Coordinates of C-alpha atoms and ligand atoms in Angstrom, one line a residue:
X91 CA -34.0 93.1 -80.6
X92 CA -35.6 90.3 -78.5
X93 CA -34.0 86.9 -78.5
X94 CA -35.8 84.0 -77.0
X95 CA -34.2 83.8 -73.6
X96 CA -34.8 80.1 -73.0
X97 CA -34.5 78.9 -69.4
X98 CA -34.0 82.5 -68.2
X99 CA -37.7 83.2 -68.7
X100 CA -39.9 80.7 -66.9
X101 CA -43.1 81.9 -65.2
X102 CA -45.2 80.0 -62.7
X103 CA -48.9 80.7 -63.0
X104 CA -51.2 79.7 -60.1
X105 CA -54.8 79.2 -61.4
X106 CA -58.0 77.9 -59.9
X107 CA -60.4 76.3 -62.3
X108 CA -64.0 75.0 -62.1
X109 CA -64.0 71.4 -63.1
X110 CA -67.5 71.5 -64.6
X111 CA -66.6 74.5 -66.8
X112 CA -63.1 73.7 -68.2
X113 CA -60.7 70.8 -68.3
X114 CA -57.0 70.9 -67.8
X115 CA -56.6 69.8 -71.4
X116 CA -58.4 73.0 -72.5
X117 CA -56.1 75.1 -70.4
X118 CA -53.0 73.4 -71.7
X119 CA -54.2 73.9 -75.3
X120 CA -54.9 77.6 -74.6
X121 CA -51.3 78.0 -73.3
X122 CA -49.9 76.2 -76.3
X123 CA -51.9 78.4 -78.7
X124 CA -50.4 81.4 -77.0
X125 CA -47.0 80.0 -77.8
X126 CA -46.2 79.0 -74.2
X127 CA -44.4 75.7 -73.4
X128 CA -45.5 73.9 -70.2
X129 CA -42.5 72.6 -68.4
X130 CA -44.0 71.8 -65.0
X131 CA -47.4 71.2 -63.3
X132 CA -48.0 71.0 -59.6
X133 CA -51.4 70.3 -58.0
X134 CA -51.8 72.6 -55.0
X135 CA -55.3 71.6 -53.9
X136 CA -58.3 69.8 -55.3
X137 CA -62.0 69.6 -54.3
X138 CA -65.0 68.0 -56.0
X139 CA -65.6 71.3 -57.9
X140 CA -62.3 73.2 -58.1
X141 CA -58.6 72.5 -58.6
X142 CA -55.7 74.9 -57.9
X143 CA -52.5 74.2 -59.9
X144 CA -49.2 75.8 -60.5
X145 CA -48.2 75.7 -64.1
X146 CA -44.6 76.6 -65.0
X147 CA -44.4 77.9 -68.6
X148 CA -41.4 78.7 -70.7
X149 CA -41.8 82.0 -72.5
X150 CA -39.6 84.1 -74.8
X151 CA -39.8 87.4 -72.9
X152 CA -42.0 89.6 -70.6
X153 CA -44.3 90.5 -73.5
X154 CA -44.9 86.9 -74.3
X155 CA -45.5 86.2 -70.6
X156 CA -48.2 88.8 -70.6
X157 CA -49.8 87.2 -73.6
X158 CA -49.9 83.8 -72.0
X159 CA -51.3 85.1 -68.7
X160 CA -53.9 87.2 -70.6
X161 CA -55.0 84.2 -72.5
X162 CA -55.6 82.3 -69.2
X163 CA -57.4 85.3 -67.7
X164 CA -59.8 85.2 -70.6
X165 CA -60.4 81.4 -70.5
X166 CA -63.9 80.6 -69.2
X167 CA -63.9 78.9 -65.8
X168 CA -60.3 79.9 -65.0
X169 CA -59.3 82.3 -62.2
X170 CA -55.7 83.6 -62.2
X171 CA -54.4 83.7 -58.6
X172 CA -50.8 84.6 -59.0
X173 CA -47.9 84.9 -61.5
X174 CA -44.3 84.5 -60.4
X175 CA -41.1 84.7 -62.3
X176 CA -38.6 82.0 -61.1
X177 CA -35.7 84.3 -61.8
X178 CA -37.0 86.9 -59.5
X179 CA -37.9 84.3 -56.9
X180 CA -34.3 83.2 -56.8
X181 CA -33.2 86.8 -56.0
X182 CA -35.5 87.4 -53.0
X183 CA -33.3 88.5 -50.1
X184 CA -30.2 88.3 -52.2
X185 CA -28.3 85.1 -53.2
X186 CA -25.4 84.8 -50.7
X187 CA -24.7 84.9 -47.0
X188 CA -21.8 84.7 -44.5
X189 CA -21.2 81.5 -42.6
X190 CA -19.0 80.8 -39.6
X191 CA -16.5 78.0 -39.8
X192 CA -16.8 77.2 -36.1
X193 CA -19.8 77.4 -33.8
X194 CA -19.6 79.6 -30.6
X195 CA -21.2 77.3 -28.1
X196 CA -19.6 78.3 -24.7
X197 CA -18.2 81.3 -23.0
X198 CA -14.8 79.7 -23.5
X199 CA -15.4 79.6 -27.3
X200 CA -16.6 83.2 -27.1
X201 CA -13.4 84.4 -25.3
X202 CA -11.2 82.7 -27.9
X203 CA -13.0 83.8 -31.2
X204 CA -13.6 87.2 -29.8
X205 CA -12.3 89.3 -26.9
X206 CA -10.1 88.7 -24.9
X207 CA -8.5 85.8 -26.8
X208 CA -8.6 87.4 -30.2
X209 CA -6.4 90.3 -29.0
X210 CA -3.3 88.0 -28.9
X211 CA -4.0 87.0 -32.5
X212 CA -4.4 90.7 -33.5
X213 CA -1.1 91.5 -31.8
X214 CA 0.7 88.7 -33.7
X215 CA -0.6 90.1 -37.0
X216 CA 0.4 93.7 -35.9
X217 CA 4.0 92.3 -35.3
X218 CA 4.0 90.5 -38.6
X219 CA 1.4 91.6 -41.2
X220 CA 2.1 88.6 -43.4
X221 CA 0.4 86.5 -40.7
X222 CA -2.9 88.0 -42.0
X223 CA -2.7 85.2 -44.6
X224 CA -2.6 82.4 -42.1
X225 CA -4.8 83.9 -39.3
X226 CA -7.6 85.7 -41.2
X227 CA -9.8 85.1 -44.2
X228 CA -7.4 87.0 -46.5
X229 CA -5.9 84.0 -48.1
X230 CA -9.2 82.9 -49.6
X231 CA -11.1 86.2 -50.3
X232 CA -11.7 88.2 -53.4
X233 CA -13.5 91.6 -53.6
X234 CA -15.8 91.8 -56.6
X235 CA -15.7 95.6 -57.1
X236 CA -18.0 97.5 -59.5
X237 CA -19.3 101.0 -59.9
X238 CA -22.2 99.8 -62.0
X239 CA -21.2 101.7 -65.1
X240 CA -21.0 98.8 -67.7
X241 CA -23.1 96.1 -66.2
X242 CA -23.4 93.3 -68.8
X243 CA -24.6 95.1 -71.9
X244 CA -27.1 97.1 -69.8
X245 CA -24.7 100.1 -69.5
X246 CA -24.5 102.5 -66.6
X247 CA -27.3 101.2 -64.4
X248 CA -25.7 102.2 -61.1
X249 CA -24.3 100.4 -58.0
X250 CA -27.6 99.1 -56.6
X251 CA -28.7 97.6 -59.9
X252 CA -25.2 96.0 -60.3
X253 CA -25.5 94.0 -57.1
X254 CA -27.4 91.0 -58.5
X255 CA -24.6 90.4 -61.1
X256 CA -21.9 90.8 -58.4
X257 CA -23.7 88.4 -56.1
X258 CA -23.9 86.0 -59.0
X259 CA -20.1 86.3 -59.5
X260 CA -19.6 85.6 -55.8
X261 CA -21.7 82.5 -56.0
X262 CA -19.7 81.3 -59.0
X263 CA -16.4 82.0 -57.3
X264 CA -17.5 79.8 -54.3
X265 CA -19.2 77.0 -56.2
X266 CA -16.5 76.6 -58.9
X267 CA -13.3 77.3 -57.0
X268 CA -14.2 77.6 -53.3
X269 CA -13.1 81.2 -53.2
X270 CA -15.0 83.5 -50.8
X271 CA -15.9 86.5 -52.8
X272 CA -17.7 89.6 -51.7
X273 CA -19.8 91.9 -53.9
X274 CA -18.8 95.5 -53.4
X275 CA -20.7 98.1 -55.4
X276 CA -19.5 101.6 -55.1
X277 CA -21.6 104.7 -55.3
X278 CA -19.0 106.8 -57.1
X279 CA -17.7 106.9 -60.7
X280 CA -14.7 109.0 -59.8
X281 CA -11.5 107.1 -60.9
X282 CA -9.3 108.4 -58.1
X283 CA -12.0 107.8 -55.4
X284 CA -12.5 104.2 -56.7
X285 CA -8.7 103.6 -56.5
X286 CA -8.5 105.0 -53.0
X287 CA -11.5 103.0 -51.8
X288 CA -10.2 99.7 -53.2
X289 CA -6.7 100.4 -51.7
X290 CA -8.4 101.1 -48.3
X291 CA -10.4 97.8 -48.3
X292 CA -7.5 95.7 -49.6
X293 CA -6.3 94.4 -46.2
X294 CA -9.3 92.0 -46.0
X295 CA -8.7 90.5 -49.4
X296 CA -6.3 88.2 -51.2
X297 CA -7.3 89.6 -54.6
X298 CA -9.4 92.2 -56.3
X299 CA -11.7 91.3 -59.2
X300 CA -12.9 94.5 -60.9
X301 CA -16.2 94.0 -62.7
X302 CA -18.4 96.0 -65.1
X303 CA -16.5 99.3 -64.8
X304 CA -16.8 101.1 -68.1
X305 CA -13.9 102.0 -70.4
X306 CA -11.7 104.0 -70.5
X307 CA -11.8 104.5 -66.7
X308 CA -11.4 100.8 -66.1
X309 CA -7.9 100.8 -67.6
X310 CA -6.5 103.5 -65.3
X311 CA -8.2 102.0 -62.3
X312 CA -6.7 98.6 -63.0
X313 CA -3.2 99.9 -63.9
X314 CA -2.9 102.1 -60.8
X315 CA -4.2 99.4 -58.4
X316 CA -1.8 96.9 -59.9
X317 CA 1.1 99.2 -59.2
X318 CA -0.1 100.3 -55.8
X319 CA -1.3 96.9 -54.3
X320 CA 0.7 93.7 -53.6
X321 CA -2.3 91.4 -54.3
X322 CA -3.6 90.4 -57.8
X323 CA -5.9 93.0 -59.4
X324 CA -7.8 91.6 -62.4
X325 CA -10.4 93.3 -64.5
X326 CA -12.6 90.4 -65.4
X327 CA -14.3 92.0 -68.3
X328 CA -11.0 92.6 -69.9
X329 CA -8.8 89.6 -69.1
X330 CA -11.3 86.9 -68.1
X331 CA -13.2 87.5 -71.3
X332 CA -9.9 87.6 -73.3
X333 CA -8.7 84.3 -71.8
X334 CA -11.9 82.4 -72.6
X335 CA -12.2 84.0 -76.1
X336 CA -8.7 82.7 -76.9
X337 CA -9.5 79.3 -75.5
X338 CA -12.6 79.1 -77.7
X339 CA -10.8 80.4 -80.8
X340 CA -7.9 77.9 -80.4
X341 CA -10.4 75.1 -80.5
X342 CA -12.7 76.6 -83.2
X343 CA -9.6 77.0 -85.5
X344 CA -8.8 73.3 -85.2
X345 CA -12.3 72.5 -86.6
X346 CA -11.9 74.8 -89.7
X347 CA -8.2 73.9 -90.0
X348 CA -7.0 77.5 -90.0
X349 CA -4.0 79.1 -88.2
X350 CA -4.0 82.1 -85.9
X351 CA -1.3 83.7 -88.0
X352 CA -3.3 83.6 -91.2
X353 CA -6.8 84.6 -90.1
X354 CA -8.6 87.9 -90.5
X355 CA -10.5 88.9 -87.4
X356 CA -13.2 91.6 -87.1
X357 CA -14.0 92.6 -83.6
X358 CA -16.8 95.0 -82.5
X359 CA -16.9 97.0 -79.3
X360 CA -13.5 98.6 -78.6
X361 CA -14.1 98.9 -74.9
X362 CA -12.9 97.0 -71.9
X363 CA -13.5 93.5 -73.3
X364 CA -12.6 94.4 -76.9
X365 CA -9.2 95.9 -76.2
X366 CA -8.2 93.0 -74.0
X367 CA -9.4 90.4 -76.4
X368 CA -7.4 92.2 -79.2
X369 CA -4.3 92.2 -77.1
X370 CA -4.4 88.6 -76.2
X371 CA -5.0 87.6 -79.8
X372 CA -2.0 89.7 -80.9
X373 CA 0.1 88.1 -78.2
X374 CA -1.1 84.7 -79.4
X375 CA 0.0 85.4 -83.0
X376 CA -3.0 86.9 -84.8
X377 CA -1.7 89.4 -87.4
X378 CA -4.9 90.9 -88.9
X379 CA -7.4 92.3 -86.5
X380 CA -9.8 95.1 -87.4
X381 CA -11.6 96.8 -84.5
X382 CA -15.0 98.4 -85.1
X383 CA -16.8 100.7 -82.7
X384 CA -19.9 102.9 -83.2
X385 CA -18.3 105.0 -85.9
X386 CA -16.8 102.2 -87.9
X387 CA -13.3 100.7 -88.2
X388 CA -10.6 102.1 -85.9
X389 CA -7.8 103.2 -88.2
X390 CA -4.7 105.3 -88.4
X391 CA -4.9 108.9 -89.7
X392 CA -7.7 109.9 -87.3
X393 CA -7.1 111.6 -83.9
X394 CA -9.6 109.9 -81.6
X395 CA -10.7 111.5 -78.3
X396 CA -10.3 108.2 -76.7
X397 CA -6.5 107.8 -76.3
X398 CA -6.8 104.0 -76.1
X399 CA -8.3 104.0 -79.6
X400 CA -5.2 105.9 -80.9
X401 CA -3.0 103.2 -79.4
X402 CA -5.4 100.5 -80.8
X403 CA -5.1 102.0 -84.3
X404 CA -1.3 101.5 -84.1
X405 CA -1.5 97.9 -83.0
X406 CA -4.2 96.7 -85.4
X407 CA -5.7 97.0 -88.9
X408 CA -2.5 96.3 -90.9
X409 CA -4.1 97.5 -94.2
X410 CA -5.5 100.5 -92.5
X411 CA -9.0 100.0 -93.9
X412 CA -11.9 102.3 -92.9
X413 CA -15.7 101.9 -93.1
X414 CA -18.6 100.2 -91.4
X415 CA -18.8 96.8 -90.0
X416 CA -20.5 95.7 -93.2
X417 CA -17.7 97.1 -95.2
X418 CA -14.8 95.6 -93.3
X419 CA -16.2 92.2 -92.6
X420 CA -15.7 91.1 -96.2
X421 CA -13.5 88.0 -96.2
X422 CA -13.1 87.8 -92.4
X423 CA -12.6 84.4 -91.0
X424 CA -13.7 85.3 -87.5
X425 CA -16.2 87.8 -86.0
X426 CA -15.9 88.6 -82.3
X427 CA -18.6 90.8 -80.8
X428 CA -18.3 92.4 -77.4
X429 CA -20.5 95.4 -78.2
X430 CA -24.2 95.6 -78.5
X431 CA -27.3 93.5 -79.5
X432 CA -28.2 92.8 -83.0
X433 CA -25.5 94.7 -84.8
X434 CA -24.4 91.9 -87.1
X435 CA -26.7 91.1 -90.0
X436 CA -27.0 87.8 -91.9
X437 CA -25.8 89.6 -95.0
X438 CA -22.6 90.5 -93.2
X439 CA -22.0 86.9 -92.2
X440 CA -22.6 85.9 -95.8
X441 CA -19.7 88.1 -96.8
X442 CA -17.2 86.3 -94.5
X443 CA -14.7 83.8 -95.7
X444 CA -15.5 80.1 -95.9
X445 CA -16.3 78.4 -92.6
X446 CA -17.0 81.5 -90.7
X447 CA -16.5 81.6 -87.0
X448 CA -18.9 83.9 -85.1
X449 CA -18.5 84.7 -81.4
X450 CA -21.4 87.0 -80.6
X451 CA -20.6 87.6 -76.9
X452 CA -22.6 90.7 -75.9
X453 CA -24.8 89.9 -72.9
X454 CA -27.6 89.4 -72.4
X455 CA -28.4 89.8 -76.1
X456 CA -25.8 88.8 -78.6
X457 CA -24.7 90.8 -81.7
X458 CA -26.7 88.3 -83.8
X459 CA -29.5 85.8 -83.0
X460 CA -27.6 82.5 -82.9
X461 CA -30.6 80.6 -84.3
X462 CA -30.8 83.0 -87.3
X463 CA -27.0 82.9 -87.9
X464 CA -26.5 79.2 -87.4
X465 CA -27.2 78.1 -91.0
X466 CA -24.6 80.5 -92.3
X467 CA -21.7 79.9 -89.8
X468 CA -19.5 76.9 -89.2
X469 CA -18.9 77.7 -85.5
X470 CA -21.3 79.8 -83.5
X471 CA -20.7 80.9 -79.9
X472 CA -22.4 83.4 -77.5
X473 CA -21.9 84.5 -73.9
X474 CA -25.1 82.9 -72.8
X475 CA -25.8 79.8 -70.8
X476 CA -28.7 78.7 -72.9
X477 CA -26.9 78.1 -76.2
X478 CA -24.0 75.7 -77.1
X479 CA -20.5 77.1 -76.8
X480 CA -20.8 79.6 -74.0
X481 CA -17.8 81.9 -74.2
X482 CA -18.0 83.6 -70.9
X483 CA -15.4 84.8 -68.4
X484 CA -17.0 82.5 -65.8
X485 CA -14.7 79.8 -67.3
X486 CA -11.7 81.8 -66.2
X487 CA -12.1 84.0 -63.1
X488 CA -12.8 81.2 -60.5
X489 CA -9.8 79.1 -61.5
X490 CA -7.4 81.9 -62.2
X491 CA -8.0 83.5 -58.8
X492 CA -7.9 80.0 -57.1
X493 CA -4.4 79.5 -58.6
X494 CA -3.2 83.1 -57.8
X495 CA -4.5 82.8 -54.2
X496 CA -3.0 79.3 -53.6
X497 CA 0.5 80.4 -54.7
X498 CA 0.0 83.8 -53.2
X499 CA 0.9 85.6 -56.4
X500 CA 1.5 89.3 -56.3
X501 CA -0.2 89.7 -59.7
X502 CA -1.9 87.9 -62.6
X503 CA 0.4 88.4 -65.5
X504 CA 0.3 87.7 -69.2
X505 CA 1.9 84.3 -68.9
X506 CA -0.7 83.2 -66.3
X507 CA -3.5 84.4 -68.7
X508 CA -2.1 82.5 -71.7
X509 CA -1.6 79.4 -69.5
X510 CA -5.2 79.7 -68.4
X511 CA -6.5 80.0 -72.0
X512 CA -4.6 76.9 -73.0
X513 CA -5.8 75.0 -70.0
X514 CA -9.4 75.8 -70.7
X515 CA -9.0 74.8 -74.4
X516 CA -7.3 71.5 -73.4
X517 CA -10.3 70.3 -71.4
X518 CA -12.1 69.6 -74.7
X519 CA -10.4 66.5 -76.1
X520 CA -9.8 65.9 -79.8
X521 CA -12.5 63.2 -79.8
X522 CA -15.0 65.5 -78.2
X523 CA -14.2 68.6 -80.3
X524 CA -17.0 69.6 -82.7
X525 CA -18.9 72.6 -84.0
X526 CA -21.1 72.7 -80.9
X527 CA -18.5 71.8 -78.4
X528 CA -15.5 74.1 -78.7
X529 CA -15.4 75.1 -75.1
X530 CA -16.1 73.1 -71.9
X531 CA -19.2 73.7 -69.9
X532 CA -19.2 76.0 -66.9
X533 CA -20.1 72.9 -64.9
X534 CA -17.2 70.9 -66.0
X535 CA -15.3 70.4 -62.8
X536 CA -12.0 69.9 -64.6
X537 CA -11.9 73.5 -65.8
X538 CA -11.1 75.4 -62.6
X539 CA -8.7 72.7 -61.5
X540 CA -6.8 72.7 -64.8
X541 CA -6.7 76.5 -64.9
X542 CA -5.5 76.6 -61.3
X543 CA -2.6 74.2 -62.0
X544 CA -1.5 76.0 -65.2
X545 CA -1.7 79.4 -63.5
X546 CA 0.3 78.3 -60.5
X547 CA 3.0 76.9 -62.7
X548 CA 3.1 80.1 -64.8
X549 CA 3.3 82.1 -61.6
X550 CA 6.3 80.2 -60.3
X551 CA 7.9 80.3 -63.8
X552 CA 7.6 84.1 -63.9
X553 CA 8.6 84.7 -60.3
X554 CA 5.4 86.2 -59.0
X555 CA 4.4 83.5 -56.6
X556 CA 5.2 84.3 -52.9
X557 CA 4.3 81.0 -51.3
X558 CA 7.4 78.8 -50.5
X559 CA 5.8 75.5 -51.1
X560 CA 7.5 72.9 -53.1
X561 CA 4.2 71.2 -54.0
X562 CA 3.2 74.2 -56.1
X563 CA 6.5 74.8 -57.9
X564 CA 6.8 74.2 -61.6
X565 CA 8.6 71.1 -62.6
Ligands
NAI889 N1 -19.3 86.9 -72.8 C1 -18.5 87.4 -71.8 O1 -17.8 86.8 -71.1 C2 -18.5 88.9 -71.7 C3 -19.3 89.7 -72.5 N2 -19.2 91.0 -72.3 C4 -20.2 91.8 -73.1 O2 -19.5 92.6 -74.0 C5 -20.2 93.9 -74.1 C6 -19.2 95.0 -73.8 O3 -18.7 94.9 -72.5 P1 -17.5 95.9 -72.0 O4 -16.4 95.8 -72.9 O5 -17.4 95.6 -70.5 O6 -18.2 97.3 -72.1 P2 -17.6 98.7 -72.5 O7 -18.6 99.7 -72.2 O8 -16.3 98.9 -71.9 O9 -17.4 98.6 -74.1 C7 -18.4 98.5 -75.0 C8 -18.0 99.1 -76.3 O10 -18.9 98.7 -77.3 C9 -19.1 99.8 -78.1 N3 -20.4 99.8 -78.8 C10 -21.6 100.0 -78.3 N4 -22.5 99.9 -79.3 C11 -21.8 99.6 -80.4 C12 -22.2 99.4 -81.8 N5 -23.5 99.5 -82.1 N6 -21.3 99.1 -82.7 C13 -20.0 99.0 -82.3 N7 -19.6 99.2 -81.1 C14 -20.5 99.5 -80.1 C15 -19.0 101.0 -77.2 O11 -18.8 102.3 -77.8 C16 -17.8 100.6 -76.3 O12 -16.6 101.0 -76.9 C17 -21.3 93.8 -73.1 O13 -22.5 93.4 -73.8 C18 -20.9 92.7 -72.1 O14 -22.0 92.0 -71.6 C19 -18.3 91.6 -71.6 C20 -17.5 90.9 -70.8 C21 -17.5 89.5 -70.8
PYR890 C1 -20.0 88.1 -68.4 C2 -19.7 89.4 -68.0 O1 -18.9 89.7 -67.1 C3 -20.4 90.5 -68.7 O2 -21.1 90.3 -69.6 O3 -20.1 91.7 -68.3
MG891 MG1 -18.8 91.7 -66.5

């Protein structure tokens, strides 16, 4: 299923055209007739007879891009010089770099930042390892670790292909919360090996953000690392997603005037994100959640190969219903999708209770096309940046790690996650709240700061903050 990908699909077409054979108006009309939307024009050069221009066109997908460029190729008097995709251009050479905080200008500088001066600093840390927090980058660093097995909704595409996402996460950490994050993509899927590698690299980091590691291995990897390391370990696809989902749902329920305790929720994709979203909703007070995976609703009375589904069946589905998504969605107040593209049909939405809330969060293509669903739902959200109500873990991970690093928390616990969800929800004021604004924008600078504060308070309240600093303590 292809969904118009908006801003994510802009192409820049460089053409040369002969002024006596074709006008720019003709060219613009040809692009328009092929369904392209011109969003920018640059004149590169112009002579009496010829003009070279870069035309930036918004297209739906790669097929549509081909149609637009073919149309130009066939237009009399036009010569196509080059087609570039802005998204690819932004990735050339990667998206991040390392920067020094201080310049090395003299031999004296050199002997302080490096040998021999550095040796005294090394010895100080060897005598007291906690000094790593004050004398190295550790206090501000997070490793973004993936094995490339569940990258967005693209599946097991491997560690090389996972890198652009992890670089993107590192950029967001820096821009939104000034955390120095490093993308680390591992060429192994072996649970034990991943655990040992992460433990071995931990000295350089103040926190570990696990990313896009498929279920069920991600659960064991996270649990073991939490037990065996003294820095926060946080599987973003589980907990970051769950925190933001809860924030969005708290606000969406205010619009439809329903209570967490009374709603029926149907959730698809009982993997990393789905299980964590279910657990946070149960902790927040939701009583009726039905989880649906490829073979239908997860229910008791079946022995699943996946042990996490057996536990899931015990925690959810109070009426123990079975059947397909279409069967069990009848009367649901809320649909949450963290599964696969296009699996929710309009007919399913029509079976939901009054004022349906649909959070179709699969990336990059949601469970239902938001434009098709919109007439039938009261509140619609996706994980994407190009539609209103972006429910995406990017609203959580920068601020939650900022808070955890600043109070030097040994872990990110349930109270810290609930505090983060409430903080995100609280950024949207009562006056601002409406169907297309249930969750703050990623660019809202209040989000990371509010999450940080709430997380620090929760960390001190629950005794997991190590930093003795009165400024950070809960009142
Ligand atoms: N918006 C956001 O912030 C986030 C969105 N996601 C999206 O959620 C999706 C799942 O991510 P993860 O939980 O990390 O992956 P995962 O691989 O751990 O879990 C995916 C689950 O969906 C199930 N599934 C696949 N096709 C299905 C279908 N047709 N019907 C029902 N279930 C189906 C799989 O069997 C699996 O249990 C991805 O598309 C990902 O991009 C994940 C994390 C954050
Ligand atoms: C947003 C994110 O982490 C994902 O789709 O995997
Ligand atoms: Mg992810």
